[in-house]
PDB file of C-alpha atoms in Angstrom:
ATOM      1  CA  MET J   1       6.024  41.191  59.374  1.00 76.00           C
ATOM      2  CA  PRO J   2       2.243  40.809  59.562  1.00 71.00           C
ATOM      3  CA  ARG J   3       0.890  38.622  62.362  1.00 80.00           C
ATOM      4  CA  GLY J   4      -0.975  35.434  61.530  1.00 82.00           C
ATOM      5  CA  VAL J   5       0.338  35.310  57.970  1.00 86.00           C
ATOM      6  CA  GLU J   6       2.714  32.942  56.214  1.00 89.00           C
ATOM      7  CA  ILE J   7       5.593  35.032  54.931  1.00 90.00           C
ATOM      8  CA  THR J   8       5.947  34.049  51.289  1.00 92.00           C
ATOM      9  CA  GLY J   9       8.655  35.044  48.854  1.00 91.00           C
ATOM     10  CA  GLU J  10       6.324  37.689  47.459  1.00 94.00           C
ATOM     11  CA  ILE J  11       5.719  39.260  50.882  1.00 92.00           C
ATOM     12  CA  ALA J  12       9.425  39.099  51.726  1.00 89.00           C
ATOM     13  CA  GLU J  13      10.355  40.729  48.427  1.00 91.00           C
ATOM     14  CA  ALA J  14       7.825  43.530  49.000  1.00 91.00           C
ATOM     15  CA  HIS J  15       9.394  44.251  52.399  1.00 86.00           C
ATOM     16  CA  ALA J  16      12.912  44.044  50.912  1.00 85.00           C
ATOM     17  CA  ALA J  17      11.920  46.503  48.180  1.00 87.00           C
ATOM     18  CA  ARG J  18      10.578  48.879  50.825  1.00 86.00           C
ATOM     19  CA  ALA J  19      13.855  48.590  52.774  1.00 82.00           C
ATOM     20  CA  ARG J  20      15.845  49.347  49.608  1.00 82.00           C
ATOM     21  CA  ALA J  21      13.666  52.393  48.902  1.00 86.00           C
ATOM     22  CA  LEU J  22      14.125  53.707  52.445  1.00 83.00           C
ATOM     23  CA  SER J  23      17.871  53.099  52.681  1.00 78.00           C
ATOM     24  CA  GLY J  24      18.939  54.160  49.210  1.00 78.00           C
ATOM     25  CA  ASP J  25      22.561  53.161  48.707  1.00 78.00           C
ATOM     26  CA  ASP J  26      23.332  53.035  52.444  1.00 82.00           C
ATOM     27  CA  LEU J  27      23.337  49.891  54.553  1.00 85.00           C
ATOM     28  CA  ARG J  28      21.100  50.316  57.601  1.00 85.00           C
ATOM     29  CA  PRO J  29      20.425  48.237  60.716  1.00 89.00           C
ATOM     30  CA  VAL J  30      17.064  46.428  60.579  1.00 86.00           C
ATOM     31  CA  LEU J  31      14.710  45.209  63.286  1.00 89.00           C
ATOM     32  CA  LEU J  32      12.746  42.317  61.768  1.00 88.00           C
ATOM     33  CA  GLU J  33       9.786  41.448  63.993  1.00 92.00           C
ATOM     34  CA  ILE J  34       8.388  37.984  63.370  1.00 88.00           C
ATOM     35  CA  THR J  35       6.131  37.787  66.440  1.00 91.00           C
ATOM     36  CA  GLY J  36       2.928  35.987  65.510  1.00 87.00           C
ATOM     37  CA  VAL J  37       4.005  35.054  61.976  1.00 90.00           C
ATOM     38  CA  SER J  38       2.424  31.685  61.172  1.00 89.00           C
ATOM     39  CA  ALA J  39       5.167  30.399  58.834  1.00 89.00           C
ATOM     40  CA  ILE J  40       8.098  31.459  56.671  1.00 88.00           C
ATOM     41  CA  SER J  41       8.500  29.881  53.235  1.00 90.00           C
ATOM     42  CA  ARG J  42      11.779  28.736  51.730  1.00 90.00           C
ATOM     43  CA  GLU J  43      11.336  31.438  49.088  1.00 92.00           C
ATOM     44  CA  ALA J  44      11.078  34.090  51.807  1.00 89.00           C
ATOM     45  CA  ARG J  45      14.231  32.717  53.440  1.00 88.00           C
ATOM     46  CA  ALA J  46      16.012  32.991  50.072  1.00 87.00           C
ATOM     47  CA  VAL J  47      14.939  36.639  49.753  1.00 86.00           C
ATOM     48  CA  PHE J  48      16.175  37.306  53.289  1.00 83.00           C
ATOM     49  CA  THR J  49      19.605  35.765  52.706  1.00 81.00           C
ATOM     50  CA  SER J  50      20.083  37.493  49.348  1.00 80.00           C
ATOM     51  CA  SER J  51      19.078  40.979  50.498  1.00 73.00           C
ATOM     52  CA  ARG J  52      21.980  43.415  50.599  1.00 77.00           C
ATOM     53  CA  THR J  53      20.298  46.406  52.244  1.00 77.00           C
ATOM     54  CA  SER J  54      21.178  45.851  55.911  1.00 84.00           C
ATOM     55  CA  SER J  55      24.283  46.428  58.002  1.00 88.00           C
ATOM     56  CA  ALA J  56      22.880  44.218  60.801  1.00 89.00           C
ATOM     57  CA  ILE J  57      19.565  42.458  61.412  1.00 88.00           C
ATOM     58  CA  ALA J  58      17.961  41.837  64.787  1.00 92.00           C
ATOM     59  CA  VAL J  59      15.186  39.252  64.461  1.00 92.00           C
ATOM     60  CA  LEU J  60      12.590  39.835  67.180  1.00 94.00           C
ATOM     61  CA  GLY J  61      10.123  37.255  68.451  1.00 93.00           C
ATOM     62  CA  GLU J  62       8.310  36.650  71.732  1.00 91.00           C
ATOM     63  CA  THR J  63       7.404  32.969  71.780  1.00 90.00           C
ATOM     64  CA  PRO J  64       9.151  29.610  71.409  1.00 90.00           C
ATOM     65  CA  VAL J  65       7.395  29.274  68.022  1.00 90.00           C
ATOM     66  CA  ASP J  66       8.952  32.579  66.966  1.00 89.00           C
ATOM     67  CA  ARG J  67      12.369  31.196  67.947  1.00 90.00           C
ATOM     68  CA  VAL J  68      11.755  28.075  65.806  1.00 90.00           C
ATOM     69  CA  LEU J  69      10.781  30.276  62.843  1.00 87.00           C
ATOM     70  CA  ALA J  70      13.881  32.414  63.394  1.00 88.00           C
ATOM     71  CA  ASN J  71      16.062  29.297  63.437  1.00 86.00           C
ATOM     72  CA  PHE J  72      14.522  28.265  60.108  1.00 86.00           C
ATOM     73  CA  LEU J  73      15.023  31.765  58.725  1.00 82.00           C
ATOM     74  CA  LEU J  74      18.658  31.843  59.803  1.00 81.00           C
ATOM     75  CA  GLY J  75      19.369  28.196  59.038  1.00 79.00           C
ATOM     76  CA  GLY J  76      19.818  28.411  55.289  1.00 71.00           C
ATOM     77  CA  ASP J  77      22.629  30.229  53.546  1.00 73.00           C
ATOM     78  CA  PRO J  78      24.593  32.523  55.835  1.00 78.00           C
ATOM     79  CA  PRO J  79      22.861  35.890  56.314  1.00 78.00           C
ATOM     80  CA  PRO J  80      24.376  38.788  54.356  1.00 77.00           C
ATOM     81  CA  CYS J  81      25.290  40.653  57.562  1.00 85.00           C
ATOM     82  CA  PRO J  82      25.487  40.106  61.336  1.00 89.00           C
ATOM     83  CA  THR J  83      22.132  38.653  62.410  1.00 88.00           C
ATOM     84  CA  ARG J  84      20.804  37.581  65.819  1.00 91.00           C
ATOM     85  CA  PHE J  85      17.510  36.573  67.421  1.00 92.00           C
ATOM     86  CA  PHE J  86      16.129  38.496  70.406  1.00 95.00           C
ATOM     87  CA  SER J  87      13.073  38.058  72.584  1.00 94.00           C
ATOM     88  CA  THR J  88      12.916  41.680  73.738  1.00 94.00           C
ATOM     89  CA  GLU J  89      12.893  44.817  71.651  1.00 95.00           C
ATOM     90  CA  SER J  90      15.176  46.666  74.074  1.00 95.00           C
ATOM     91  CA  GLU J  91      17.912  44.003  73.735  1.00 95.00           C
ATOM     92  CA  ALA J  92      17.513  43.963  69.949  1.00 95.00           C
ATOM     93  CA  LEU J  93      17.794  47.730  69.675  1.00 95.00           C
ATOM     94  CA  ALA J  94      20.771  47.826  72.052  1.00 95.00           C
ATOM     95  CA  TRP J  95      22.566  45.224  69.926  1.00 94.00           C
ATOM     96  CA  LEU J  96      21.767  47.078  66.703  1.00 93.00           C
ATOM     97  CA  GLY J  97      23.048  50.312  68.250  1.00 90.00           C
ATOM     98  CA  SER J  98      26.287  48.724  69.445  1.00 87.00           C
ATOM     99  CA  SER J  99      27.066  46.680  66.351  1.00 70.00           C
ATOM    100  CA  PRO J 100      30.155  48.076  64.601  1.00 65.00           C
ATOM    101  CA  ASP J 101      28.497  47.215  61.299  1.00 53.00           C
ATOM    102  CA  ALA J 102      25.147  48.785  62.233  1.00 50.00           C
TER     103      ALA J 102
END
């Protein structure tokens, strides 16, 4: 996700459409980096929880603010697949690689 930007429903849908185009009919693991995102709208959260393109999602952030945004993102309807927050890319990628659904 772009740094310093509020992630709106429109931005989230554009990224979801790109993920669908890249994955085709297959479910793929996704690394969703939210480092530096200024805010996430309720509409963006709805897009995230309704997306059916991922086998697992690792949400990556570096700061306590990123963790708060991730909690908001994950706090609505249950995610469509296994989803966890990570503060390091190496841990996120290791989890994605070891997830039986990834």
